[in-house]
Short mmCIF file of C-alpha atoms and ligand atoms in Angstrom, two decimals:
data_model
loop_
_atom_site.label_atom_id
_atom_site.label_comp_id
_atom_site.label_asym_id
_atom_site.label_seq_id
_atom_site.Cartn_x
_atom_site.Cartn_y
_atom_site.Cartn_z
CA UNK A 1 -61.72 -122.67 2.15
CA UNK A 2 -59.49 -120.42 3.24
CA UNK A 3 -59.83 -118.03 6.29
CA UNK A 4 -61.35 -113.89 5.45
CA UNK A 5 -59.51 -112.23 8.35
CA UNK A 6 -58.94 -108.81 8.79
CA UNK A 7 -55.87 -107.77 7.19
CA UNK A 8 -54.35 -103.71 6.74
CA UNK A 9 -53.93 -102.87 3.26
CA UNK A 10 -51.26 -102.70 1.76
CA UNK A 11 -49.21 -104.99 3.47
CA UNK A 12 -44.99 -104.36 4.09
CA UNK A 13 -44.53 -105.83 0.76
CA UNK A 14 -46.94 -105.09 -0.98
CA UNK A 15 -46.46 -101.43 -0.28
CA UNK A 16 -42.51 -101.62 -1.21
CA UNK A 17 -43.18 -102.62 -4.58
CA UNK A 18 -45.80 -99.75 -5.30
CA UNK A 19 -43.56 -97.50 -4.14
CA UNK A 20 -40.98 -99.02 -6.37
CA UNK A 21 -43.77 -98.89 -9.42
CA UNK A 22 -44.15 -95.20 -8.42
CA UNK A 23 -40.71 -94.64 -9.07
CA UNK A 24 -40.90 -96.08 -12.49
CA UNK A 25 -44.53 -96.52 -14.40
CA UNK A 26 -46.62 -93.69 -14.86
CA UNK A 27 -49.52 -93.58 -12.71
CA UNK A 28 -52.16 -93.32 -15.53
CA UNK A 29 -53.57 -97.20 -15.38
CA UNK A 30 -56.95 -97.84 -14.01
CA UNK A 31 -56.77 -96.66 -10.13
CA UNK A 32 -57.24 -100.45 -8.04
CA UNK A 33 -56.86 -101.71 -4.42
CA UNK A 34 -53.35 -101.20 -3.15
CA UNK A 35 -52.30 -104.53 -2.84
CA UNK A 36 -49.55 -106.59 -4.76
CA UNK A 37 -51.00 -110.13 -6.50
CA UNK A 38 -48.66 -112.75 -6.11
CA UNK A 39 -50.35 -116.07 -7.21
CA UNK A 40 -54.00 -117.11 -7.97
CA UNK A 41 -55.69 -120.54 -7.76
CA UNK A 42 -59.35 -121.07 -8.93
CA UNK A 43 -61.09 -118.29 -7.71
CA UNK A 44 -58.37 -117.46 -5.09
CA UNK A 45 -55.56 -114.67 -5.09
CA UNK A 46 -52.98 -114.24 -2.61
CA UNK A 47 -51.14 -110.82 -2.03
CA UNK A 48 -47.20 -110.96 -2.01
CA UNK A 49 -47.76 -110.57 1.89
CA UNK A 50 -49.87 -113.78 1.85
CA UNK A 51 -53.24 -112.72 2.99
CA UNK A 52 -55.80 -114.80 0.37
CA UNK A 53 -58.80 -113.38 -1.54
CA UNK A 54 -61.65 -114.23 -3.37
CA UNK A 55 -61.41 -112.25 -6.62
CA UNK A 56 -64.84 -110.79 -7.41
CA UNK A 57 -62.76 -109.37 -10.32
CA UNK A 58 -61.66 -112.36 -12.63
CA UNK A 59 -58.81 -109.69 -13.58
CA UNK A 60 -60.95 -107.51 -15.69
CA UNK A 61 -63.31 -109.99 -16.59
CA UNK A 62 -60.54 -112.22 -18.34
CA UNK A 63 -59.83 -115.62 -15.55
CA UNK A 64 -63.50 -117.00 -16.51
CA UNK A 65 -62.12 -120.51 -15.95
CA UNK A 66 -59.99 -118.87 -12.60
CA UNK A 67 -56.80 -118.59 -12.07
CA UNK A 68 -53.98 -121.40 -12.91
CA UNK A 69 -56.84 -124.09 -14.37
CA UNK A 70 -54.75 -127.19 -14.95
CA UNK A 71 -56.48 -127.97 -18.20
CA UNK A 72 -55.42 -124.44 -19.23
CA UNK A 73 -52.04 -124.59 -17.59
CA UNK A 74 -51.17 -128.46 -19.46
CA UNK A 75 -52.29 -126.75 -22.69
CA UNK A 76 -49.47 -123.92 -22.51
CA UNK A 77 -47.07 -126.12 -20.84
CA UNK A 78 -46.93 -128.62 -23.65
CA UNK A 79 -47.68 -125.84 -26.32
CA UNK A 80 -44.43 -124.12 -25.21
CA UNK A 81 -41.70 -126.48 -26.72
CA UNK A 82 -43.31 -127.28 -29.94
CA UNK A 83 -43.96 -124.01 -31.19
CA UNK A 84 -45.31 -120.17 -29.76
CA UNK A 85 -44.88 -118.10 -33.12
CA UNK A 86 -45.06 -118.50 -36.53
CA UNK A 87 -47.38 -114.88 -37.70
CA UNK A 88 -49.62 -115.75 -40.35
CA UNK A 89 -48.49 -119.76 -41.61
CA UNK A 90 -51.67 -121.60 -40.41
CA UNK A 91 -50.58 -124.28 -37.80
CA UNK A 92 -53.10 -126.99 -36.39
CA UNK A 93 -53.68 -125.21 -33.27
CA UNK A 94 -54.83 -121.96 -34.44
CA UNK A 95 -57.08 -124.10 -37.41
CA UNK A 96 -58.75 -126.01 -34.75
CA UNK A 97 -59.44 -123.12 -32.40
CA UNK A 98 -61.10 -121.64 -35.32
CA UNK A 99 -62.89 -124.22 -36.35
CA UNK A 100 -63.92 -125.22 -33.13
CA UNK A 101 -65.22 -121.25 -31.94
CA UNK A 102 -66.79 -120.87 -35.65
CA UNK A 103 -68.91 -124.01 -34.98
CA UNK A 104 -70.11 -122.81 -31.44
CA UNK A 105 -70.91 -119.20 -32.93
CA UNK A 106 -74.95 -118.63 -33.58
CA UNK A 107 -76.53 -117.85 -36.30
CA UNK A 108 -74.87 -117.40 -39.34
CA UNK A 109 -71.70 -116.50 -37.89
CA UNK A 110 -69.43 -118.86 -39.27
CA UNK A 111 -65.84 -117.20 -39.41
CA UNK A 112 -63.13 -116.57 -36.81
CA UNK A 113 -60.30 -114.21 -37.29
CA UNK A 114 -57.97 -114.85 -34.37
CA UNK A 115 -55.96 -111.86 -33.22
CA UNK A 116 -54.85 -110.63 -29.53
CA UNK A 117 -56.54 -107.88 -28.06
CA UNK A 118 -60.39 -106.95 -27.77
CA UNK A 119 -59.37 -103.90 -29.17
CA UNK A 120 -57.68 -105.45 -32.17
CA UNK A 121 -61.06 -107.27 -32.65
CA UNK A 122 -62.84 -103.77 -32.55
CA UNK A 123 -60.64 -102.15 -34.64
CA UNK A 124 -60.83 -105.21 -37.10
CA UNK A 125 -64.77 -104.83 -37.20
CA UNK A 126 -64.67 -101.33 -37.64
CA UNK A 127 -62.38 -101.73 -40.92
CA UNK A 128 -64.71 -104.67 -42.05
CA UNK A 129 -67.77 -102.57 -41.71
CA UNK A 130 -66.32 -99.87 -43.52
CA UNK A 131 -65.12 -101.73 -46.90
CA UNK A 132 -68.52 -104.09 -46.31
CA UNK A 133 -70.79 -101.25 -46.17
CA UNK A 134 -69.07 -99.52 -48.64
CA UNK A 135 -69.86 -96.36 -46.02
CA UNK A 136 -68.08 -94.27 -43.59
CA UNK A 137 -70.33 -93.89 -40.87
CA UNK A 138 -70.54 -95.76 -37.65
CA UNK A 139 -73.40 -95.11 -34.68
CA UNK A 140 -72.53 -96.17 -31.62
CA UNK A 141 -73.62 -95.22 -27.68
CA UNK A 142 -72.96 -93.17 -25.13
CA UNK A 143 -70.86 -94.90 -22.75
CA UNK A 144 -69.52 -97.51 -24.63
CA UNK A 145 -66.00 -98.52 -24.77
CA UNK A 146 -64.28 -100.69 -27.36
CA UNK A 147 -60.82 -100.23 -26.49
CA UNK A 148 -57.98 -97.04 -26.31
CA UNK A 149 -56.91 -97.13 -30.24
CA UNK A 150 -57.73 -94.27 -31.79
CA UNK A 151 -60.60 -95.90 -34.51
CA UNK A 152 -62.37 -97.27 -30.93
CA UNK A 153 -61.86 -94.16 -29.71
CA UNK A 154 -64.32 -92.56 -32.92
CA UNK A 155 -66.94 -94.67 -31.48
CA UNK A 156 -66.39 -94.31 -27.57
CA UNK A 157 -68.61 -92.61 -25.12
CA UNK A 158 -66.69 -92.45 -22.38
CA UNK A 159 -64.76 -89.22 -21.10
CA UNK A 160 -61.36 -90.93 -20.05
CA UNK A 161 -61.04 -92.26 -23.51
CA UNK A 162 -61.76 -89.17 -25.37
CA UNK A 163 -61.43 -86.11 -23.54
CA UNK A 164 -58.22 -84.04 -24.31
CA UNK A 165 -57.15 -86.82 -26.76
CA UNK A 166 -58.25 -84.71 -29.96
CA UNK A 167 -59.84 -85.66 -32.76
CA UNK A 168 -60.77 -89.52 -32.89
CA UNK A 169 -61.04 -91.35 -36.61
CA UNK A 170 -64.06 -89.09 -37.96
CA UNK A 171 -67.30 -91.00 -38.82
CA UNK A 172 -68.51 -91.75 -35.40
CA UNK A 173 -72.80 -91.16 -34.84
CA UNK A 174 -73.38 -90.85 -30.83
CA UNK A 175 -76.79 -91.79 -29.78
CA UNK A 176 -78.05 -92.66 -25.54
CA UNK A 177 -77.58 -96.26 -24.65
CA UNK A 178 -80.58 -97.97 -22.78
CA UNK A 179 -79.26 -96.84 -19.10
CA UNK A 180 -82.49 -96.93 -17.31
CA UNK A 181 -81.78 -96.24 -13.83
CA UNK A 182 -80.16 -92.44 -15.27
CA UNK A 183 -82.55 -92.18 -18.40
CA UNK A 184 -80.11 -89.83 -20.81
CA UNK A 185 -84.14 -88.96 -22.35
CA UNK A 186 -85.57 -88.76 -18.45
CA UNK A 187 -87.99 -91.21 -19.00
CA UNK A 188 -89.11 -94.56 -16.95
CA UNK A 189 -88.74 -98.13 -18.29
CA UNK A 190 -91.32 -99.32 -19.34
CA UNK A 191 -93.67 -96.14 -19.62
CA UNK A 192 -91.06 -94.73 -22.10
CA UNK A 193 -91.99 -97.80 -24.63
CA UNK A 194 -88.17 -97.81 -25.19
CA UNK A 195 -88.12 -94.39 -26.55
CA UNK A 196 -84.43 -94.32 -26.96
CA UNK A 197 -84.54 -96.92 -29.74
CA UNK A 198 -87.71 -94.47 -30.92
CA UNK A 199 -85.11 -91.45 -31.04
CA UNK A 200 -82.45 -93.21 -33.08
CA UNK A 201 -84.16 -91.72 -36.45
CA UNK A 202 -83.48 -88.19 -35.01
CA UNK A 203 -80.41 -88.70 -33.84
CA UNK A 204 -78.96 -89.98 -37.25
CA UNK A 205 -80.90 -87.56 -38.90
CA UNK A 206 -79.37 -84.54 -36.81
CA UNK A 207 -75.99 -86.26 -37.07
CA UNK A 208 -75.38 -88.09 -40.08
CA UNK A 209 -73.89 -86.92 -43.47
CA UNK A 210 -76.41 -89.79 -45.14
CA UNK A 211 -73.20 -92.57 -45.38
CA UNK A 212 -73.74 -94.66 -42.02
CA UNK A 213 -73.26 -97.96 -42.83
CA UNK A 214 -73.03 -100.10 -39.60
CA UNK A 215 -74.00 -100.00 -35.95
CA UNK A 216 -71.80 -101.12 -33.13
CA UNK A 217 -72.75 -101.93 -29.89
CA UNK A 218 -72.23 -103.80 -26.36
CA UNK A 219 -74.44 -106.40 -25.63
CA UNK A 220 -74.21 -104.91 -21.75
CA UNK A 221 -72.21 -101.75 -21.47
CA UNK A 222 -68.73 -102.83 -19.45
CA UNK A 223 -66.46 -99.94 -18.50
CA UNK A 224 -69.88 -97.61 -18.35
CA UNK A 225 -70.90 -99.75 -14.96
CA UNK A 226 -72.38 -102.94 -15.86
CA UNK A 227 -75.52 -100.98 -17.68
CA UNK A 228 -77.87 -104.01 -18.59
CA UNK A 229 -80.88 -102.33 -21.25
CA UNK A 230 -83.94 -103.89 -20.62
CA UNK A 231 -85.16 -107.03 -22.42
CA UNK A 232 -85.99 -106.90 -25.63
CA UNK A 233 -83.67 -103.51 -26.46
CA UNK A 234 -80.76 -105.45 -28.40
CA UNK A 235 -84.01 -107.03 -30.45
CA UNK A 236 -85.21 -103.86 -31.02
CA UNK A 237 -82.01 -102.16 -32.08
CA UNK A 238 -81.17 -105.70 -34.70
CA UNK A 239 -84.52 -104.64 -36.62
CA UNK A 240 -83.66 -101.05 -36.60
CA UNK A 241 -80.62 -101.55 -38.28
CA UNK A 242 -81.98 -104.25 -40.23
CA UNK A 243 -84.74 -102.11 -41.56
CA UNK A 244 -82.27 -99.46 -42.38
CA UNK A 245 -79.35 -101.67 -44.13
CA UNK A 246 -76.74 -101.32 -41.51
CA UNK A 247 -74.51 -103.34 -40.37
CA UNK A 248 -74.62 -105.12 -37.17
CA UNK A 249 -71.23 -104.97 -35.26
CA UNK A 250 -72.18 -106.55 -31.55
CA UNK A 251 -68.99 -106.27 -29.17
CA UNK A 252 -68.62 -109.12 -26.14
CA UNK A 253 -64.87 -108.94 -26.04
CA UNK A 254 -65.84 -109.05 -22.44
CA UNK A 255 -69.46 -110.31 -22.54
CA UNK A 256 -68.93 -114.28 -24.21
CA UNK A 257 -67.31 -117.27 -23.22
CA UNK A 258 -69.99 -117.97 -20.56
CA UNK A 259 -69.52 -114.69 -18.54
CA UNK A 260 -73.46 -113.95 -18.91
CA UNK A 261 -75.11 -117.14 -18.52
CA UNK A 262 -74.65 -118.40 -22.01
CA UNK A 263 -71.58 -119.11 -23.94
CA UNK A 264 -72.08 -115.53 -25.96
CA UNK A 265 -74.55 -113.26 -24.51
CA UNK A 266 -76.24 -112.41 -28.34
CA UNK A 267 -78.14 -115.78 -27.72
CA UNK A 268 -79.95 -114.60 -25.02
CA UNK A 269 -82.21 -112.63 -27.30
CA UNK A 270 -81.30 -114.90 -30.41
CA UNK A 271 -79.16 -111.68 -32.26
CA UNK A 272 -78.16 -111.79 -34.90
CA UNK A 273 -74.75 -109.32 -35.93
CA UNK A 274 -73.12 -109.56 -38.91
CA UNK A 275 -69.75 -109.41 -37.09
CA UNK A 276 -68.80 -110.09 -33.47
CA UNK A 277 -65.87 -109.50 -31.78
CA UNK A 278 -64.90 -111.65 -28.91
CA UNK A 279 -61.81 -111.28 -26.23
CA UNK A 280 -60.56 -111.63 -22.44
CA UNK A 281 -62.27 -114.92 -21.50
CA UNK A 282 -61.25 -116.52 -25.00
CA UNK A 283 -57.86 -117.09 -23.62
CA UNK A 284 -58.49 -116.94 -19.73
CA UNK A 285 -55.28 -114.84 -19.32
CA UNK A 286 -53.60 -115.48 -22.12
CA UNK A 287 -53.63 -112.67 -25.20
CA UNK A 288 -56.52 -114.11 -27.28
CA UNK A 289 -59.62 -112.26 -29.12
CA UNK A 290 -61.53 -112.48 -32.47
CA UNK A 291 -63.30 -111.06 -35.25
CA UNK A 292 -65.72 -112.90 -36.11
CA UNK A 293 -68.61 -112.67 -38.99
CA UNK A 294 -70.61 -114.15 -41.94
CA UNK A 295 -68.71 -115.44 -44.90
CA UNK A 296 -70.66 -112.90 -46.83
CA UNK A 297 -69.19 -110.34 -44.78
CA UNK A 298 -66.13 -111.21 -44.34
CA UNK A 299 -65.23 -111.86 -48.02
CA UNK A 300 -64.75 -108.45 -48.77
CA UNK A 301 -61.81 -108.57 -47.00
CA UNK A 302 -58.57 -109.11 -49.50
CA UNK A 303 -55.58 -111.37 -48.66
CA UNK A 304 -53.71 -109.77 -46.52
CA UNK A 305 -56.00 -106.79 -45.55
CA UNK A 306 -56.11 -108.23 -41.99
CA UNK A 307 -53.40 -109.10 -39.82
CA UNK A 308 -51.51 -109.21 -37.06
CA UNK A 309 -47.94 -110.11 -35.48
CA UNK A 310 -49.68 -111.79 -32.71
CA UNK A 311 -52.96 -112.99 -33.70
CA UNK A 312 -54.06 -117.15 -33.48
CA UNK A 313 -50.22 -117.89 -32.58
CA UNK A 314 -50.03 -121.41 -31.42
CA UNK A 315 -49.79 -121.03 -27.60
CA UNK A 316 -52.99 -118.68 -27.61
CA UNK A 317 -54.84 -121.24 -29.84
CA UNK A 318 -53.44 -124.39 -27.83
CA UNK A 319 -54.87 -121.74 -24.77
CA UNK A 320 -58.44 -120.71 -26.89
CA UNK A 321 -58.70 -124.89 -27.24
CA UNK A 322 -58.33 -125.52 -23.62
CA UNK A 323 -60.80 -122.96 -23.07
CA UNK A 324 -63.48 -124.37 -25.19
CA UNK A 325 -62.78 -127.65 -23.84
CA UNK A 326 -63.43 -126.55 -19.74
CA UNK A 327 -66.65 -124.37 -21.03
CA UNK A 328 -67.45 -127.91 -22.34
CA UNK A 329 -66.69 -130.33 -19.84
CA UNK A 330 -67.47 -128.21 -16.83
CA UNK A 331 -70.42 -126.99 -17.78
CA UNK A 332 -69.67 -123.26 -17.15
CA UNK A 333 -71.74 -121.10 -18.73
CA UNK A 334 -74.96 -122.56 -16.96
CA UNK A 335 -72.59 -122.05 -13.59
CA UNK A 336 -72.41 -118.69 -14.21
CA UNK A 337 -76.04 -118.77 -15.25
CA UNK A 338 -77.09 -120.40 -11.85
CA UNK A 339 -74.74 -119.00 -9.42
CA UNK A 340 -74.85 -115.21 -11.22
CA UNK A 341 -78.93 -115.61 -10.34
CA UNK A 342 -78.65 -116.55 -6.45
CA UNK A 343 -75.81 -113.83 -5.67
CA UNK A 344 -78.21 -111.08 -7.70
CA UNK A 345 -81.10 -112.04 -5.23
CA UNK A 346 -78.86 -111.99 -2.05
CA UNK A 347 -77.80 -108.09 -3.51
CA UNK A 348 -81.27 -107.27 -4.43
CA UNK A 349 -82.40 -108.45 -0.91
CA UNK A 350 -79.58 -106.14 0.61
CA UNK A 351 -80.80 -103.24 -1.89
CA UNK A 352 -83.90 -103.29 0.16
CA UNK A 353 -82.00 -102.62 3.86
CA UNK A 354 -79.29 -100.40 2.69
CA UNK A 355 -80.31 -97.20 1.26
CA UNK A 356 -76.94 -96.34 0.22
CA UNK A 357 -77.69 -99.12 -2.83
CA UNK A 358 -79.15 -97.68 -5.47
CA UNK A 359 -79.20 -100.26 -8.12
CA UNK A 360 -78.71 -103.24 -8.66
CA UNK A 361 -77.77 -105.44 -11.82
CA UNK A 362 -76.50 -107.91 -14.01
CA UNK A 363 -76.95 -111.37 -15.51
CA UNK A 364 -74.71 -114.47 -15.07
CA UNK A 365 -71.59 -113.47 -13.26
CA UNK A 366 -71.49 -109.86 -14.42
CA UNK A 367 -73.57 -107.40 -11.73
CA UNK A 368 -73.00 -104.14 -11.05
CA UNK A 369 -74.38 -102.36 -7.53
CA UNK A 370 -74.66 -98.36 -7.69
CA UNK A 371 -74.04 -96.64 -4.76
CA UNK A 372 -75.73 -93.54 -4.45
CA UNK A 373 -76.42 -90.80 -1.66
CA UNK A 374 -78.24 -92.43 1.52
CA UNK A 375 -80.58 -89.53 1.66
CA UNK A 376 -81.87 -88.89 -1.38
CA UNK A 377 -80.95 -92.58 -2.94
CA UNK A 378 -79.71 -91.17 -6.12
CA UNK A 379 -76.52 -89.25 -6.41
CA UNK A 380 -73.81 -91.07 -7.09
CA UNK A 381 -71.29 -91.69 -3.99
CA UNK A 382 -67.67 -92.11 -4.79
CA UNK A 383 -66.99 -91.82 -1.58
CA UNK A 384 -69.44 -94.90 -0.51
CA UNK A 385 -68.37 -97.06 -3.69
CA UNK A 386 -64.34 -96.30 -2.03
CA UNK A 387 -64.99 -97.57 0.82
CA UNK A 388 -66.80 -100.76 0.09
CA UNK A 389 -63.69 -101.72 -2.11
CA UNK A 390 -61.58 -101.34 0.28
CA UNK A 391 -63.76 -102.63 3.43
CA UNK A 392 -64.27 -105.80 1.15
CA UNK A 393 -60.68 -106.05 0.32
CA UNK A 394 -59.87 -105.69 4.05
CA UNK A 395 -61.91 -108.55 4.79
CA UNK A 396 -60.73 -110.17 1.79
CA UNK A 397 -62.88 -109.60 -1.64
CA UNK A 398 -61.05 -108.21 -3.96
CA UNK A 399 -63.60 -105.92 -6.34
CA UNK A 400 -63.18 -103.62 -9.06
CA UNK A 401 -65.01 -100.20 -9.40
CA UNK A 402 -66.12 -98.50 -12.70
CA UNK A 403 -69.17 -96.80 -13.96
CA UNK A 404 -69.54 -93.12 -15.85
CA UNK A 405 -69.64 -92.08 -12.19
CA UNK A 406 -67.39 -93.91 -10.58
CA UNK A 407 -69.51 -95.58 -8.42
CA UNK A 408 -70.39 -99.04 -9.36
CA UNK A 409 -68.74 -101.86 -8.23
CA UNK A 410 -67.44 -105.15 -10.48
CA UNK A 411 -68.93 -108.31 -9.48
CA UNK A 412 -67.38 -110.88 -11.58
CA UNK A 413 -65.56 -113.60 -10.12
CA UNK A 414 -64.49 -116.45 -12.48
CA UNK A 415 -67.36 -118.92 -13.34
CA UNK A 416 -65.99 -121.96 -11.31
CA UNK A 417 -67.49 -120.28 -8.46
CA UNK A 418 -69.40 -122.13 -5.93
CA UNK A 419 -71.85 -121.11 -3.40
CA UNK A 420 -70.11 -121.75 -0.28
CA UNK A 421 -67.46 -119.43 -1.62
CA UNK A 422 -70.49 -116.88 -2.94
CA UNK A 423 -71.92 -117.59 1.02
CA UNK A 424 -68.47 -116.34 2.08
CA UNK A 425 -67.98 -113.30 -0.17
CA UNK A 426 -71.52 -111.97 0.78
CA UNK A 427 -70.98 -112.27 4.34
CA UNK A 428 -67.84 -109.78 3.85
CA UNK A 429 -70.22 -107.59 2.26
CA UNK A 430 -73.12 -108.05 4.26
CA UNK A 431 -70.09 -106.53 7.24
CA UNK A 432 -68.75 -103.79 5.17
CA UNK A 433 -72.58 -102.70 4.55
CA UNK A 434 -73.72 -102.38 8.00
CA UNK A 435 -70.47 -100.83 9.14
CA UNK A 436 -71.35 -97.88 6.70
CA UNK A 437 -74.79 -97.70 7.78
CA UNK A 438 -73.64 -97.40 11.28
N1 LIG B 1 -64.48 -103.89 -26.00
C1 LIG B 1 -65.02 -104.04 -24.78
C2 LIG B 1 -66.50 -104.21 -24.64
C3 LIG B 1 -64.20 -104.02 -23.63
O1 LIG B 1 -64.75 -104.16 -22.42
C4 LIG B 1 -62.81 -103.87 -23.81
C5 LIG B 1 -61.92 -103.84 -22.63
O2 LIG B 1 -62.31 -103.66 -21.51
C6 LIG B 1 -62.29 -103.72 -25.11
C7 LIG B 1 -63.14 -103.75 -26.18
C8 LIG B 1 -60.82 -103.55 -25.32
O3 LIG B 1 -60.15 -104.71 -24.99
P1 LIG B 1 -58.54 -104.70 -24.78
O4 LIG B 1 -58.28 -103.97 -23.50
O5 LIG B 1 -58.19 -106.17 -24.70
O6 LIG B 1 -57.97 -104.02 -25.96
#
């Protein structure tokens, strides 16, 4: 393994080529850690000034098999010569990949729509739902993100995607998400009896025109902080909307492909959606995501209604392939499953000597820790969630921060993780806490 010494951030280098970026890309990408990634390997990153770290990031949730796997890295290499486009002909990569995803998918999910970007896959859904449903209405939550087009944007509930961007695609229905440590409703789980799922009626009564035809929804919100709703929610909100003829849109671009525990985090409460739309860890770092849905559904949908320059070309099918393959062989979804469980009970254990912790959460390899004022173990600290990214990054865990407050840090490294390397990152961590409550 290699050595977590203290290193000043940014390095020479590093620091020369974000001045260079300064002069010219616009600063408005997500604010990280000042340091300049040179290479990766497995769950390792190196800066361009050397210094190693163990990336608690898996870029945003994309590297689930980390970075440079060889069985991912073959697949590309001998992809590359025979063919990387061809739009729309189907070639036997992009077939198989298909085939192979459609008969992995639960339920009655049985078709895969390759394209590039979890937000093409949202956007996809969205039209889907809409010609499906035969409806213009969508309800979706408050904080949820599905990507920065303009139709994701009608059903986004978060303020950097929206606010001072005008009007988004009409036909979006807000309603509160199940965050239970900031109750929207100020209620307690499980007093409240799930009361938000209660109040759904209202809220489409007080907001819809009488066309809503489909719900979409994250199975845990992502760019909100790692909000987990409590077992039993996503059941409850499936009946809802089956009671009430809606469409079921569930959106893991960044929750399948093992990143929970199971290969696609619906199965944990056996959900069934309609359509799903799947991204980032489908490729592993290379462009790949999916709409996917019942034939039913998805037969609404006319020849060439759907489409993409991009989508299911051969090197990100050769790529999807290889992916399926490691989930396969190496077993990674129950490695997230397994190691996601004993680093949630080393934070949980920490929640209880560092008041500055306010929650703590997650499943698999996806956890989010709020940091909150010391004293009265609530606000949210910025300043607190700051500083343990860069502490950690000093010492050489690289973590991403996020949340509707901007204080909740990422914890998910890629799923090859093992718990030496876990024992490693938490000792950083278990440093950077007790220097802040010093
Ligand atoms: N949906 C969810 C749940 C996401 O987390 C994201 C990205 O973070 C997207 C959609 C958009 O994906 P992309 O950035 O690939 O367009």
């Amino acid at each position: 393994m290699e050595k977590l010494d203290y290193r000043s951030i940014p390095g020479p280098k590093s620091a020369e080529i974000i001045e260079k970026s300064r002069q010219c890309e616009p600063a408005c990408s997500v604010d990280q850690t000042p340091i300049v990634w040179d290479h990766g390997q497995g769950v390792w990153v190196w800066d361009v000034d050397g210094n190693p770290y163990i990336d608690f990031t898996s870029g945003v949730l994309v590297s689930n098999l980390g970075h440079n796997h060889p069985g991912l890295v073959s697949a590309i290499q001998n992809q590359a010569p025979r063919m990387m486009n061809c739009y729309s002909f189907p070639t036997p990569e992009r077939v198989s990949a298909a085939y192979r995803l459609a008969k992995k998918l639960p339920g009655n999910l049985n078709q895969v729509f390759m394209l590039s970007t979890g937000a093409d896959a949202t956007e996809a859904a969205l039209r889907i739902a809409r010609r499906y449903s035969g409806k213009q209405e969508i309800l979706a939550f408050y904080g949820g993100f599905h990507g920065r087009t303009y139709g994701a944007m009608g059903v986004a509930g978060s303020m950097n995607t929206r606010r001072h961007f005008g009007v988004p695609v009409p036909g979006g229905i807000m309603a509160p998400y199940a965050y239970c440590y900031r109750c929207f409703y100020g209620k307690t789980y499980p007093d409240c009896g799930m009361f938000c799922l209660k109040a759904l009626d209202r809220v489409v009564e007080s907001s819809s025109s009488g066309d809503l035809g489909a719900v979409i929804v994250e199975p845990y919100q992502g760019t909100a902080g790692f909000i987990f709703p409590p077992e039993g929610w996503l059941k409850g909100l499936e009946t809802w909307a089956r009671q009430r003829n809606l469409l079921l849109i569930v959106d893991e671009v960044q929750a399948s492909f093992g990143r929970t525990g199971k290969m696609f985090a619906i199965e944990w409460e056996d959900i069934h959606p309609q359509l799903l739309c799947l991204g980032k860890g489908m490729g592993s770092g290379i462009p790949a995501s999916a709409v996917c849905g019942e034939s039913d559904v998805l037969k609404c949908m006319k020849p060439g209604e759907l489409s993409s320059t991009w989508g299911g070309n051969p090197m990100a099918s050769a790529a999807v392939l290889a992916v399926l393959d490691a989930m396969e062989k190496e077993n990674l979804p129950e490695n997230s499953r397994v190691m996601g469980e004993y680093l949630k009970s080393r934070f949980l254990e920490m929640k209880n000597r560092y008041s500055f912790i306010g929650d703590v959460r997650g499943k698999g390899l996806v956890i989010g820790i709020e940091f909150v004022d010391p004293v009265d173990r609530f606000t949210p600290s910025q300043e607190i969630t700051r500083k343990v990214v860069m502490g950690c990054a000093e010492h050489g865990v690289l973590l991403g921060k996020l949340g509707l407050y901007g204080n909740v840090i990422r914890i998910a490294p890629p799923l090859i993780i093992t718990q030496p390397e876990l024992d490693a990152a938490l000792n950083v961590f278990e440093g950077v806490f007790k220097t802040l409550a010093s």
